[in-house]
PDB file of C-alpha atoms in Angstrom:
ATOM      1  CA  UNK A   1       0.301  -0.056  -0.046  1.00  0.00           C
ATOM      2  CA  UNK A   2       2.718   2.566   0.942  1.00  0.00           C
ATOM      3  CA  UNK A   3       4.785   1.839  -2.025  1.00  0.00           C
ATOM      4  CA  UNK A   4       1.993   2.836  -4.218  1.00  0.00           C
ATOM      5  CA  UNK A   5       0.854   5.480  -2.224  1.00  0.00           C
ATOM      6  CA  UNK A   6       4.493   7.196  -2.271  1.00  0.00           C
ATOM      7  CA  UNK A   7       5.576   5.911  -5.515  1.00  0.00           C
ATOM      8  CA  UNK A   8       8.373   3.194  -4.877  1.00  0.00           C
ATOM      9  CA  UNK A   9      11.550   4.107  -6.016  1.00  0.00           C
ATOM     10  CA  UNK A  10      11.256   8.012  -5.843  1.00  0.00           C
ATOM     11  CA  UNK A  11      14.219   9.854  -4.573  1.00  0.00           C
ATOM     12  CA  UNK A  12      12.112  11.366  -2.002  1.00  0.00           C
ATOM     13  CA  UNK A  13       8.484   9.867  -1.121  1.00  0.00           C
ATOM     14  CA  UNK A  14       5.472  11.719  -2.632  1.00  0.00           C
ATOM     15  CA  UNK A  15       3.148  13.482  -0.659  1.00  0.00           C
ATOM     16  CA  UNK A  16       1.636  11.110   1.921  1.00  0.00           C
ATOM     17  CA  UNK A  17      -1.961  12.264   3.493  1.00  0.00           C
ATOM     18  CA  UNK A  18      -0.837  10.795   6.942  1.00  0.00           C
ATOM     19  CA  UNK A  19       2.467  12.511   7.135  1.00  0.00           C
ATOM     20  CA  UNK A  20       2.810  15.053   9.777  1.00  0.00           C
ATOM     21  CA  UNK A  21       4.132  18.248   8.874  1.00  0.00           C
ATOM     22  CA  UNK A  22       7.742  19.154   9.336  1.00  0.00           C
ATOM     23  CA  UNK A  23       8.014  20.938  12.548  1.00  0.00           C
ATOM     24  CA  UNK A  24      10.121  24.082  13.355  1.00  0.00           C
ATOM     25  CA  UNK A  25      13.698  23.173  12.223  1.00  0.00           C
ATOM     26  CA  UNK A  26      16.425  23.440  14.756  1.00  0.00           C
ATOM     27  CA  UNK A  27      19.779  24.525  14.289  1.00  0.00           C
ATOM     28  CA  UNK A  28      21.505  23.541  11.083  1.00  0.00           C
ATOM     29  CA  UNK A  29      17.819  22.677   9.396  1.00  0.00           C
ATOM     30  CA  UNK A  30      17.521  19.450  11.363  1.00  0.00           C
ATOM     31  CA  UNK A  31      14.399  18.065  13.332  1.00  0.00           C
ATOM     32  CA  UNK A  32      13.836  15.088  15.167  1.00  0.00           C
ATOM     33  CA  UNK A  33      11.444  12.696  13.854  1.00  0.00           C
ATOM     34  CA  UNK A  34       8.122  11.955  15.615  1.00  0.00           C
ATOM     35  CA  UNK A  35       5.912   8.991  15.990  1.00  0.00           C
ATOM     36  CA  UNK A  36       7.189   7.870  12.584  1.00  0.00           C
ATOM     37  CA  UNK A  37       6.480  10.963  10.811  1.00  0.00           C
ATOM     38  CA  UNK A  38       2.766   9.605  10.863  1.00  0.00           C
ATOM     39  CA  UNK A  39      -0.225  11.180  12.224  1.00  0.00           C
ATOM     40  CA  UNK A  40      -2.057   7.723  12.719  1.00  0.00           C
ATOM     41  CA  UNK A  41       0.968   6.787  14.971  1.00  0.00           C
ATOM     42  CA  UNK A  42       1.124  10.313  16.459  1.00  0.00           C
ATOM     43  CA  UNK A  43      -2.741   9.283  17.476  1.00  0.00           C
ATOM     44  CA  UNK A  44      -1.589   6.056  19.072  1.00  0.00           C
ATOM     45  CA  UNK A  45       1.327   7.230  20.961  1.00  0.00           C
ATOM     46  CA  UNK A  46      -1.027  10.022  22.477  1.00  0.00           C
ATOM     47  CA  UNK A  47      -3.766   7.743  23.410  1.00  0.00           C
ATOM     48  CA  UNK A  48      -1.063   5.585  25.182  1.00  0.00           C
ATOM     49  CA  UNK A  49       0.344   8.499  26.912  1.00  0.00           C
ATOM     50  CA  UNK A  50      -3.147   9.533  28.101  1.00  0.00           C
ATOM     51  CA  UNK A  51      -3.538   5.630  29.609  1.00  0.00           C
ATOM     52  CA  UNK A  52      -6.711   5.387  27.238  1.00  0.00           C
ATOM     53  CA  UNK A  53      -6.757   1.925  26.407  1.00  0.00           C
ATOM     54  CA  UNK A  54     -10.007   1.931  24.159  1.00  0.00           C
ATOM     55  CA  UNK A  55      -8.432   4.867  22.365  1.00  0.00           C
ATOM     56  CA  UNK A  56      -5.251   2.833  21.857  1.00  0.00           C
ATOM     57  CA  UNK A  57      -7.222  -0.052  20.206  1.00  0.00           C
ATOM     58  CA  UNK A  58      -8.890   2.185  17.957  1.00  0.00           C
ATOM     59  CA  UNK A  59      -5.661   3.869  16.730  1.00  0.00           C
ATOM     60  CA  UNK A  60      -4.085   0.363  16.332  1.00  0.00           C
ATOM     61  CA  UNK A  61      -6.628  -0.533  13.435  1.00  0.00           C
ATOM     62  CA  UNK A  62      -4.511   0.398  10.581  1.00  0.00           C
ATOM     63  CA  UNK A  63      -1.255  -1.448  11.931  1.00  0.00           C
ATOM     64  CA  UNK A  64      -0.535  -5.020  12.446  1.00  0.00           C
ATOM     65  CA  UNK A  65       1.273  -4.741  15.841  1.00  0.00           C
ATOM     66  CA  UNK A  66       2.301  -8.425  15.626  1.00  0.00           C
ATOM     67  CA  UNK A  67       4.361  -7.669  12.673  1.00  0.00           C
ATOM     68  CA  UNK A  68       5.054  -4.008  12.765  1.00  0.00           C
ATOM     69  CA  UNK A  69       8.336  -3.359  15.071  1.00  0.00           C
ATOM     70  CA  UNK A  70       8.590  -0.027  14.428  1.00  0.00           C
ATOM     71  CA  UNK A  71       5.042   1.347  15.307  1.00  0.00           C
ATOM     72  CA  UNK A  72       5.534  -1.198  18.403  1.00  0.00           C
ATOM     73  CA  UNK A  73       8.533   0.390  19.281  1.00  0.00           C
ATOM     74  CA  UNK A  74       6.902   3.670  19.692  1.00  0.00           C
ATOM     75  CA  UNK A  75       4.889   2.097  22.720  1.00  0.00           C
ATOM     76  CA  UNK A  76       8.134   0.404  23.827  1.00  0.00           C
ATOM     77  CA  UNK A  77       9.678   3.877  24.791  1.00  0.00           C
ATOM     78  CA  UNK A  78       6.794   5.584  26.143  1.00  0.00           C
ATOM     79  CA  UNK A  79       7.224   6.205  30.013  1.00  0.00           C
ATOM     80  CA  UNK A  80       4.074   5.479  31.917  1.00  0.00           C
ATOM     81  CA  UNK A  81       2.584   2.645  29.650  1.00  0.00           C
ATOM     82  CA  UNK A  82       3.736   0.079  32.457  1.00  0.00           C
ATOM     83  CA  UNK A  83       1.502   1.996  34.791  1.00  0.00           C
ATOM     84  CA  UNK A  84      -1.856   1.170  33.206  1.00  0.00           C
ATOM     85  CA  UNK A  85      -1.068  -1.676  30.682  1.00  0.00           C
ATOM     86  CA  UNK A  86      -1.223  -4.301  33.548  1.00  0.00           C
ATOM     87  CA  UNK A  87      -4.910  -3.551  33.998  1.00  0.00           C
ATOM     88  CA  UNK A  88      -5.526  -4.308  30.174  1.00  0.00           C
ATOM     89  CA  UNK A  89      -3.883  -7.437  30.322  1.00  0.00           C
ATOM     90  CA  UNK A  90      -6.218  -8.467  33.182  1.00  0.00           C
ATOM     91  CA  UNK A  91      -9.309  -6.990  32.033  1.00  0.00           C
ATOM     92  CA  UNK A  92      -9.420  -7.295  28.523  1.00  0.00           C
ATOM     93  CA  UNK A  93      -9.767 -10.853  27.536  1.00  0.00           C
ATOM     94  CA  UNK A  94     -10.423 -10.309  23.987  1.00  0.00           C
ATOM     95  CA  UNK A  95      -7.722  -8.448  23.250  1.00  0.00           C
ATOM     96  CA  UNK A  96      -5.263  -9.958  25.881  1.00  0.00           C
ATOM     97  CA  UNK A  97      -2.706 -10.809  23.506  1.00  0.00           C
ATOM     98  CA  UNK A  98      -2.118  -7.410  22.151  1.00  0.00           C
ATOM     99  CA  UNK A  99      -1.978  -5.896  25.946  1.00  0.00           C
ATOM    100  CA  UNK A 100       0.219  -8.588  26.598  1.00  0.00           C
ATOM    101  CA  UNK A 101       2.733  -7.700  23.637  1.00  0.00           C
ATOM    102  CA  UNK A 102       2.640  -3.943  24.832  1.00  0.00           C
ATOM    103  CA  UNK A 103       3.214  -4.829  28.029  1.00  0.00           C
ATOM    104  CA  UNK A 104       6.023  -6.968  27.511  1.00  0.00           C
ATOM    105  CA  UNK A 105       7.870  -4.990  25.156  1.00  0.00           C
ATOM    106  CA  UNK A 106       7.512  -1.995  27.313  1.00  0.00           C
ATOM    107  CA  UNK A 107       8.988  -3.978  30.306  1.00  0.00           C
ATOM    108  CA  UNK A 108      11.850  -4.743  28.106  1.00  0.00           C
ATOM    109  CA  UNK A 109      12.960  -1.018  27.491  1.00  0.00           C
ATOM    110  CA  UNK A 110      11.663  -0.343  30.784  1.00  0.00           C
ATOM    111  CA  UNK A 111      14.336  -2.536  32.402  1.00  0.00           C
ATOM    112  CA  UNK A 112      17.080  -1.453  30.049  1.00  0.00           C
ATOM    113  CA  UNK A 113      16.452   2.203  31.453  1.00  0.00           C
ATOM    114  CA  UNK A 114      16.964   0.803  34.963  1.00  0.00           C
ATOM    115  CA  UNK A 115      20.200  -0.832  33.707  1.00  0.00           C
ATOM    116  CA  UNK A 116      21.459   2.112  31.508  1.00  0.00           C
ATOM    117  CA  UNK A 117      23.892   1.855  28.759  1.00  0.00           C
ATOM    118  CA  UNK A 118      26.782   1.894  31.199  1.00  0.00           C
ATOM    119  CA  UNK A 119      29.309  -0.580  31.296  1.00  0.00           C
ATOM    120  CA  UNK A 120      28.360  -3.823  33.327  1.00  0.00           C
ATOM    121  CA  UNK A 121      31.042  -3.115  36.129  1.00  0.00           C
ATOM    122  CA  UNK A 122      29.616   0.281  36.651  1.00  0.00           C
ATOM    123  CA  UNK A 123      25.966  -0.997  37.131  1.00  0.00           C
ATOM    124  CA  UNK A 124      24.927  -1.060  40.754  1.00  0.00           C
ATOM    125  CA  UNK A 125      23.438  -4.050  42.661  1.00  0.00           C
ATOM    126  CA  UNK A 126      20.013  -2.247  42.653  1.00  0.00           C
ATOM    127  CA  UNK A 127      20.082  -1.354  39.105  1.00  0.00           C
ATOM    128  CA  UNK A 128      20.345  -5.266  38.286  1.00  0.00           C
ATOM    129  CA  UNK A 129      17.848  -6.111  40.755  1.00  0.00           C
ATOM    130  CA  UNK A 130      15.359  -3.790  38.747  1.00  0.00           C
ATOM    131  CA  UNK A 131      16.626  -4.648  35.491  1.00  0.00           C
ATOM    132  CA  UNK A 132      15.884  -8.595  36.002  1.00  0.00           C
ATOM    133  CA  UNK A 133      12.793  -7.786  37.885  1.00  0.00           C
ATOM    134  CA  UNK A 134      11.432  -6.209  34.884  1.00  0.00           C
ATOM    135  CA  UNK A 135      12.783  -8.704  32.232  1.00  0.00           C
ATOM    136  CA  UNK A 136      10.930 -11.268  34.147  1.00  0.00           C
ATOM    137  CA  UNK A 137       7.880  -9.708  33.348  1.00  0.00           C
ATOM    138  CA  UNK A 138       8.717  -8.880  30.084  1.00  0.00           C
ATOM    139  CA  UNK A 139       9.503 -12.965  29.546  1.00  0.00           C
ATOM    140  CA  UNK A 140       6.319 -13.919  30.942  1.00  0.00           C
ATOM    141  CA  UNK A 141       4.280 -11.578  28.900  1.00  0.00           C
ATOM    142  CA  UNK A 142       5.830 -11.819  25.661  1.00  0.00           C
ATOM    143  CA  UNK A 143       6.124 -15.611  25.998  1.00  0.00           C
ATOM    144  CA  UNK A 144       2.054 -15.730  26.519  1.00  0.00           C
ATOM    145  CA  UNK A 145       1.623 -13.153  23.694  1.00  0.00           C
ATOM    146  CA  UNK A 146       3.514 -15.556  21.228  1.00  0.00           C
ATOM    147  CA  UNK A 147       1.471 -18.548  22.743  1.00  0.00           C
ATOM    148  CA  UNK A 148      -1.795 -16.913  21.874  1.00  0.00           C
ATOM    149  CA  UNK A 149      -0.862 -15.466  18.452  1.00  0.00           C
ATOM    150  CA  UNK A 150       1.879 -17.949  16.848  1.00  0.00           C
ATOM    151  CA  UNK A 151       1.700 -16.073  13.895  1.00  0.00           C
ATOM    152  CA  UNK A 152       2.933 -12.876  15.494  1.00  0.00           C
ATOM    153  CA  UNK A 153       7.070 -11.973  14.902  1.00  0.00           C
ATOM    154  CA  UNK A 154       7.461  -9.099  17.066  1.00  0.00           C
ATOM    155  CA  UNK A 155       7.198 -11.147  20.595  1.00  0.00           C
ATOM    156  CA  UNK A 156      10.399 -12.945  19.441  1.00  0.00           C
ATOM    157  CA  UNK A 157      12.381 -10.305  18.491  1.00  0.00           C
ATOM    158  CA  UNK A 158      11.706  -8.609  21.864  1.00  0.00           C
ATOM    159  CA  UNK A 159      12.339 -11.903  23.594  1.00  0.00           C
ATOM    160  CA  UNK A 160      16.043 -11.799  21.869  1.00  0.00           C
ATOM    161  CA  UNK A 161      16.461  -8.565  23.661  1.00  0.00           C
ATOM    162  CA  UNK A 162      15.205  -9.840  27.173  1.00  0.00           C
ATOM    163  CA  UNK A 163      17.430 -13.038  26.448  1.00  0.00           C
ATOM    164  CA  UNK A 164      20.316 -11.219  26.239  1.00  0.00           C
ATOM    165  CA  UNK A 165      19.934  -9.099  29.264  1.00  0.00           C
ATOM    166  CA  UNK A 166      19.276 -12.051  31.232  1.00  0.00           C
ATOM    167  CA  UNK A 167      22.233 -14.190  30.060  1.00  0.00           C
ATOM    168  CA  UNK A 168      19.965 -16.928  28.670  1.00  0.00           C
ATOM    169  CA  UNK A 169      22.400 -18.448  26.762  1.00  0.00           C
ATOM    170  CA  UNK A 170      23.238 -19.114  23.038  1.00  0.00           C
ATOM    171  CA  UNK A 171      20.990 -22.118  22.842  1.00  0.00           C
ATOM    172  CA  UNK A 172      17.613 -20.274  24.007  1.00  0.00           C
ATOM    173  CA  UNK A 173      18.272 -17.221  22.077  1.00  0.00           C
ATOM    174  CA  UNK A 174      19.094 -19.274  18.835  1.00  0.00           C
ATOM    175  CA  UNK A 175      16.045 -20.821  19.448  1.00  0.00           C
ATOM    176  CA  UNK A 176      13.911 -17.383  19.461  1.00  0.00           C
ATOM    177  CA  UNK A 177      15.801 -16.209  16.258  1.00  0.00           C
ATOM    178  CA  UNK A 178      14.957 -19.066  14.598  1.00  0.00           C
ATOM    179  CA  UNK A 179      11.288 -18.750  15.771  1.00  0.00           C
ATOM    180  CA  UNK A 180      11.056 -15.340  14.475  1.00  0.00           C
ATOM    181  CA  UNK A 181      12.921 -16.138  11.239  1.00  0.00           C
ATOM    182  CA  UNK A 182      10.381 -18.941  10.397  1.00  0.00           C
ATOM    183  CA  UNK A 183       7.716 -16.495  10.647  1.00  0.00           C
ATOM    184  CA  UNK A 184       9.453 -13.875   8.247  1.00  0.00           C
ATOM    185  CA  UNK A 185      12.807 -14.984   6.929  1.00  0.00           C
ATOM    186  CA  UNK A 186      13.469 -11.481   5.691  1.00  0.00           C
ATOM    187  CA  UNK A 187      12.820  -9.508   8.987  1.00  0.00           C
ATOM    188  CA  UNK A 188      15.142  -6.662   9.359  1.00  0.00           C
ATOM    189  CA  UNK A 189      14.648  -6.129  13.200  1.00  0.00           C
ATOM    190  CA  UNK A 190      15.184 -10.027  14.056  1.00  0.00           C
ATOM    191  CA  UNK A 191      18.686  -9.618  11.790  1.00  0.00           C
ATOM    192  CA  UNK A 192      19.649  -6.144  13.789  1.00  0.00           C
ATOM    193  CA  UNK A 193      18.968  -7.626  17.053  1.00  0.00           C
ATOM    194  CA  UNK A 194      21.084 -10.971  16.004  1.00  0.00           C
ATOM    195  CA  UNK A 195      23.870  -8.772  14.854  1.00  0.00           C
ATOM    196  CA  UNK A 196      24.062  -7.183  18.324  1.00  0.00           C
ATOM    197  CA  UNK A 197      23.885 -10.469  19.623  1.00  0.00           C
ATOM    198  CA  UNK A 198      26.993 -11.611  17.702  1.00  0.00           C
ATOM    199  CA  UNK A 199      29.065  -8.588  19.084  1.00  0.00           C
ATOM    200  CA  UNK A 200      32.316  -9.618  20.989  1.00  0.00           C
ATOM    201  CA  UNK A 201      30.885  -7.517  23.984  1.00  0.00           C
ATOM    202  CA  UNK A 202      28.136  -9.982  24.213  1.00  0.00           C
ATOM    203  CA  UNK A 203      30.698 -13.136  23.797  1.00  0.00           C
ATOM    204  CA  UNK A 204      30.803 -13.368  20.037  1.00  0.00           C
ATOM    205  CA  UNK A 205      33.532 -13.358  17.828  1.00  0.00           C
ATOM    206  CA  UNK A 206      35.084 -11.017  15.935  1.00  0.00           C
ATOM    207  CA  UNK A 207      33.714 -10.751  12.260  1.00  0.00           C
ATOM    208  CA  UNK A 208      30.676 -13.272  12.687  1.00  0.00           C
ATOM    209  CA  UNK A 209      28.177 -10.275  12.984  1.00  0.00           C
ATOM    210  CA  UNK A 210      29.250  -8.807   9.572  1.00  0.00           C
ATOM    211  CA  UNK A 211      29.550 -12.145   7.761  1.00  0.00           C
ATOM    212  CA  UNK A 212      25.721 -12.916   9.034  1.00  0.00           C
ATOM    213  CA  UNK A 213      24.654  -9.533   7.818  1.00  0.00           C
ATOM    214  CA  UNK A 214      26.350 -10.334   4.390  1.00  0.00           C
ATOM    215  CA  UNK A 215      24.635 -13.725   4.102  1.00  0.00           C
ATOM    216  CA  UNK A 216      21.516 -12.111   4.895  1.00  0.00           C
ATOM    217  CA  UNK A 217      21.350  -9.151   2.660  1.00  0.00           C
ATOM    218  CA  UNK A 218      22.519 -11.224  -0.104  1.00  0.00           C
ATOM    219  CA  UNK A 219      19.471 -13.492   0.010  1.00  0.00           C
ATOM    220  CA  UNK A 220      16.932 -10.314  -0.001  1.00  0.00           C
ATOM    221  CA  UNK A 221      15.278  -9.117  -2.825  1.00  0.00           C
ATOM    222  CA  UNK A 222      16.324  -6.050  -4.589  1.00  0.00           C
ATOM    223  CA  UNK A 223      14.900  -2.715  -2.747  1.00  0.00           C
ATOM    224  CA  UNK A 224      14.161  -4.872   0.454  1.00  0.00           C
ATOM    225  CA  UNK A 225      15.185  -2.906   3.470  1.00  0.00           C
ATOM    226  CA  UNK A 226      16.928  -5.986   4.783  1.00  0.00           C
ATOM    227  CA  UNK A 227      19.687  -4.661   3.235  1.00  0.00           C
ATOM    228  CA  UNK A 228      20.055  -1.843   6.338  1.00  0.00           C
ATOM    229  CA  UNK A 229      21.509  -4.905   8.250  1.00  0.00           C
ATOM    230  CA  UNK A 230      24.829  -4.085   6.419  1.00  0.00           C
ATOM    231  CA  UNK A 231      24.934  -0.655   7.579  1.00  0.00           C
ATOM    232  CA  UNK A 232      24.200  -1.473  11.416  1.00  0.00           C
ATOM    233  CA  UNK A 233      26.782  -4.390  11.039  1.00  0.00           C
ATOM    234  CA  UNK A 234      29.376  -2.101  10.198  1.00  0.00           C
ATOM    235  CA  UNK A 235      28.202   0.368  12.681  1.00  0.00           C
ATOM    236  CA  UNK A 236      28.597  -2.257  15.470  1.00  0.00           C
ATOM    237  CA  UNK A 237      32.032  -2.858  13.678  1.00  0.00           C
ATOM    238  CA  UNK A 238      32.914   0.675  14.541  1.00  0.00           C
ATOM    239  CA  UNK A 239      31.553   0.365  17.960  1.00  0.00           C
ATOM    240  CA  UNK A 240      33.512  -2.543  18.957  1.00  0.00           C
ATOM    241  CA  UNK A 241      36.680  -1.022  17.162  1.00  0.00           C
ATOM    242  CA  UNK A 242      39.842   0.484  19.251  1.00  0.00           C
ATOM    243  CA  UNK A 243      40.173   2.941  16.050  1.00  0.00           C
ATOM    244  CA  UNK A 244      37.449   5.853  15.364  1.00  0.00           C
ATOM    245  CA  UNK A 245      38.639   5.624  11.485  1.00  0.00           C
ATOM    246  CA  UNK A 246      38.079   1.756  11.497  1.00  0.00           C
ATOM    247  CA  UNK A 247      35.658   1.962   8.716  1.00  0.00           C
ATOM    248  CA  UNK A 248      37.196   4.553   6.496  1.00  0.00           C
ATOM    249  CA  UNK A 249      38.131   1.976   3.548  1.00  0.00           C
ATOM    250  CA  UNK A 250      37.652   1.948   0.148  1.00  0.00           C
ATOM    251  CA  UNK A 251      36.370  -1.646   0.307  1.00  0.00           C
ATOM    252  CA  UNK A 252      34.102  -0.638   3.078  1.00  0.00           C
ATOM    253  CA  UNK A 253      32.591   2.282   1.272  1.00  0.00           C
ATOM    254  CA  UNK A 254      31.865   0.219  -1.771  1.00  0.00           C
ATOM    255  CA  UNK A 255      30.209  -2.371   0.258  1.00  0.00           C
ATOM    256  CA  UNK A 256      27.624   0.394   1.856  1.00  0.00           C
ATOM    257  CA  UNK A 257      27.028   2.125  -1.628  1.00  0.00           C
ATOM    258  CA  UNK A 258      26.246  -1.078  -2.782  1.00  0.00           C
ATOM    259  CA  UNK A 259      23.964  -2.159   0.232  1.00  0.00           C
ATOM    260  CA  UNK A 260      22.393   1.320   0.012  1.00  0.00           C
ATOM    261  CA  UNK A 261      21.781   1.064  -3.770  1.00  0.00           C
ATOM    262  CA  UNK A 262      20.275  -2.728  -3.384  1.00  0.00           C
ATOM    263  CA  UNK A 263      17.785  -1.196  -0.578  1.00  0.00           C
ATOM    264  CA  UNK A 264      16.917   2.023   0.303  1.00  0.00           C
ATOM    265  CA  UNK A 265      18.031   3.717  -3.066  1.00  0.00           C
ATOM    266  CA  UNK A 266      16.396   0.928  -5.272  1.00  0.00           C
ATOM    267  CA  UNK A 267      13.360   1.576  -7.202  1.00  0.00           C
ATOM    268  CA  UNK A 268      11.801  -1.051  -5.797  1.00  0.00           C
ATOM    269  CA  UNK A 269      12.087   0.018  -1.928  1.00  0.00           C
ATOM    270  CA  UNK A 270       8.657   0.467  -0.391  1.00  0.00           C
ATOM    271  CA  UNK A 271       8.226   3.833   1.533  1.00  0.00           C
ATOM    272  CA  UNK A 272       6.369   3.136   5.071  1.00  0.00           C
ATOM    273  CA  UNK A 273       5.814   5.164   8.326  1.00  0.00           C
ATOM    274  CA  UNK A 274       9.441   5.591   9.492  1.00  0.00           C
ATOM    275  CA  UNK A 275      11.314   5.045   6.451  1.00  0.00           C
ATOM    276  CA  UNK A 276      13.748   7.781   7.593  1.00  0.00           C
ATOM    277  CA  UNK A 277      15.207   5.074  10.594  1.00  0.00           C
ATOM    278  CA  UNK A 278      16.128   3.018   7.604  1.00  0.00           C
ATOM    279  CA  UNK A 279      18.145   6.127   5.969  1.00  0.00           C
ATOM    280  CA  UNK A 280      19.472   7.294   9.088  1.00  0.00           C
ATOM    281  CA  UNK A 281      21.137   3.987   9.484  1.00  0.00           C
ATOM    282  CA  UNK A 282      22.819   4.336   6.104  1.00  0.00           C
ATOM    283  CA  UNK A 283      23.349   7.966   7.107  1.00  0.00           C
ATOM    284  CA  UNK A 284      25.425   7.187  10.058  1.00  0.00           C
ATOM    285  CA  UNK A 285      27.312   4.303   8.526  1.00  0.00           C
ATOM    286  CA  UNK A 286      28.389   5.861   5.238  1.00  0.00           C
ATOM    287  CA  UNK A 287      29.192   8.774   7.218  1.00  0.00           C
ATOM    288  CA  UNK A 288      31.558   6.907   9.626  1.00  0.00           C
ATOM    289  CA  UNK A 289      33.321   5.303   6.645  1.00  0.00           C
ATOM    290  CA  UNK A 290      33.899   9.007   4.800  1.00  0.00           C
ATOM    291  CA  UNK A 291      32.056   8.094   2.011  1.00  0.00           C
ATOM    292  CA  UNK A 292      31.236  11.322   0.046  1.00  0.00           C
ATOM    293  CA  UNK A 293      28.673  10.368  -2.949  1.00  0.00           C
ATOM    294  CA  UNK A 294      26.019   7.875  -1.931  1.00  0.00           C
ATOM    295  CA  UNK A 295      25.881   9.806   1.620  1.00  0.00           C
ATOM    296  CA  UNK A 296      24.862  13.058  -0.333  1.00  0.00           C
ATOM    297  CA  UNK A 297      21.769  11.366  -1.639  1.00  0.00           C
ATOM    298  CA  UNK A 298      20.726   9.505   1.745  1.00  0.00           C
ATOM    299  CA  UNK A 299      20.752  12.917   3.732  1.00  0.00           C
ATOM    300  CA  UNK A 300      19.152  14.780   0.595  1.00  0.00           C
ATOM    301  CA  UNK A 301      16.285  12.052   0.978  1.00  0.00           C
ATOM    302  CA  UNK A 302      16.008  12.790   4.810  1.00  0.00           C
ATOM    303  CA  UNK A 303      16.057  16.356   4.348  1.00  0.00           C
ATOM    304  CA  UNK A 304      16.988  16.977   7.822  1.00  0.00           C
ATOM    305  CA  UNK A 305      14.854  14.499   9.889  1.00  0.00           C
ATOM    306  CA  UNK A 306      16.956  12.919  12.780  1.00  0.00           C
ATOM    307  CA  UNK A 307      16.194   9.515  14.385  1.00  0.00           C
ATOM    308  CA  UNK A 308      17.975   9.299  17.862  1.00  0.00           C
ATOM    309  CA  UNK A 309      18.688   5.534  16.989  1.00  0.00           C
ATOM    310  CA  UNK A 310      21.694   4.647  15.839  1.00  0.00           C
ATOM    311  CA  UNK A 311      23.303   7.814  16.390  1.00  0.00           C
ATOM    312  CA  UNK A 312      23.045   7.353  20.419  1.00  0.00           C
ATOM    313  CA  UNK A 313      26.272   5.198  19.891  1.00  0.00           C
ATOM    314  CA  UNK A 314      27.865   8.514  19.714  1.00  0.00           C
ATOM    315  CA  UNK A 315      28.437  11.355  22.184  1.00  0.00           C
ATOM    316  CA  UNK A 316      26.163  14.210  21.576  1.00  0.00           C
ATOM    317  CA  UNK A 317      24.170  12.372  18.643  1.00  0.00           C
ATOM    318  CA  UNK A 318      22.114  14.926  17.110  1.00  0.00           C
ATOM    319  CA  UNK A 319      25.189  17.217  16.995  1.00  0.00           C
ATOM    320  CA  UNK A 320      26.924  14.576  15.059  1.00  0.00           C
ATOM    321  CA  UNK A 321      23.907  13.909  12.684  1.00  0.00           C
ATOM    322  CA  UNK A 322      23.769  17.797  11.966  1.00  0.00           C
ATOM    323  CA  UNK A 323      27.687  17.933  11.467  1.00  0.00           C
ATOM    324  CA  UNK A 324      27.417  15.175   8.829  1.00  0.00           C
ATOM    325  CA  UNK A 325      24.318  16.442   7.268  1.00  0.00           C
ATOM    326  CA  UNK A 326      25.819  19.914   7.149  1.00  0.00           C
ATOM    327  CA  UNK A 327      28.825  18.282   5.043  1.00  0.00           C
ATOM    328  CA  UNK A 328      26.692  16.114   2.766  1.00  0.00           C
TER     329      UNK A 328
END
């Protein structure tokens, strides 16, 4: 639907009746993307922020929360959802699976908020306790949601995150990965989650994540957003590297250009709410590699639309985005 609406393959998506107006731009012509840039998603976020379960269910009508990771992600990061979603889980039997999915997903993010992004050695005992307490609730709710709706993929992707946080081990996480990919072998968010899982800081071996990403992207048809996994794999390599110029090679630049051409810049790419997240992945990876040509097309299409992730890997992420945007 969105491909027809926007015009697949356009350098910039055509006018969308659901697109939010571009807000007043901040310094350097940058603005933070809100609610995936979509008025319907904003209505959902506002309903959830108000704790209005009836309005949340109505706002969910255009979306498939069991498959749309990005829409679910807008609820996951919303502080306060954890205060009322439990009532929906207990009282709304008809929509229990949806309430469980939202609750479990929110508890994963809420758990990581308690742990913080600090190194493990700097996390206090109390932070660890709260972290595991919230992840335990997340596991219960997501597993039940997956049982009630065996066609859903989003619970399994979120269970990968909680499983990593709870150190459940390779066998458990591989089972969860496989469960997700049986439901959609080309699911981008599951592949990105596994790229993180394979990093040395989580016990993986150097090079495995990139090899996994390259193999996955090679299976994807032209124009599929799975190509973004290549950008994420190189960003993760940069995070793990000891040198800030780790990606600045002609070989890596060429690989990123090819991945962008085969995915987000291909005429078959489908524009959908939150497409700016895909473009921000490539914007950051190409910028870190020092690439000078494709990165201009990516930033030109973004036209200042900044998403916090993946730039949060950098100190003062918005400033870095603005600087690279200006250079491009």
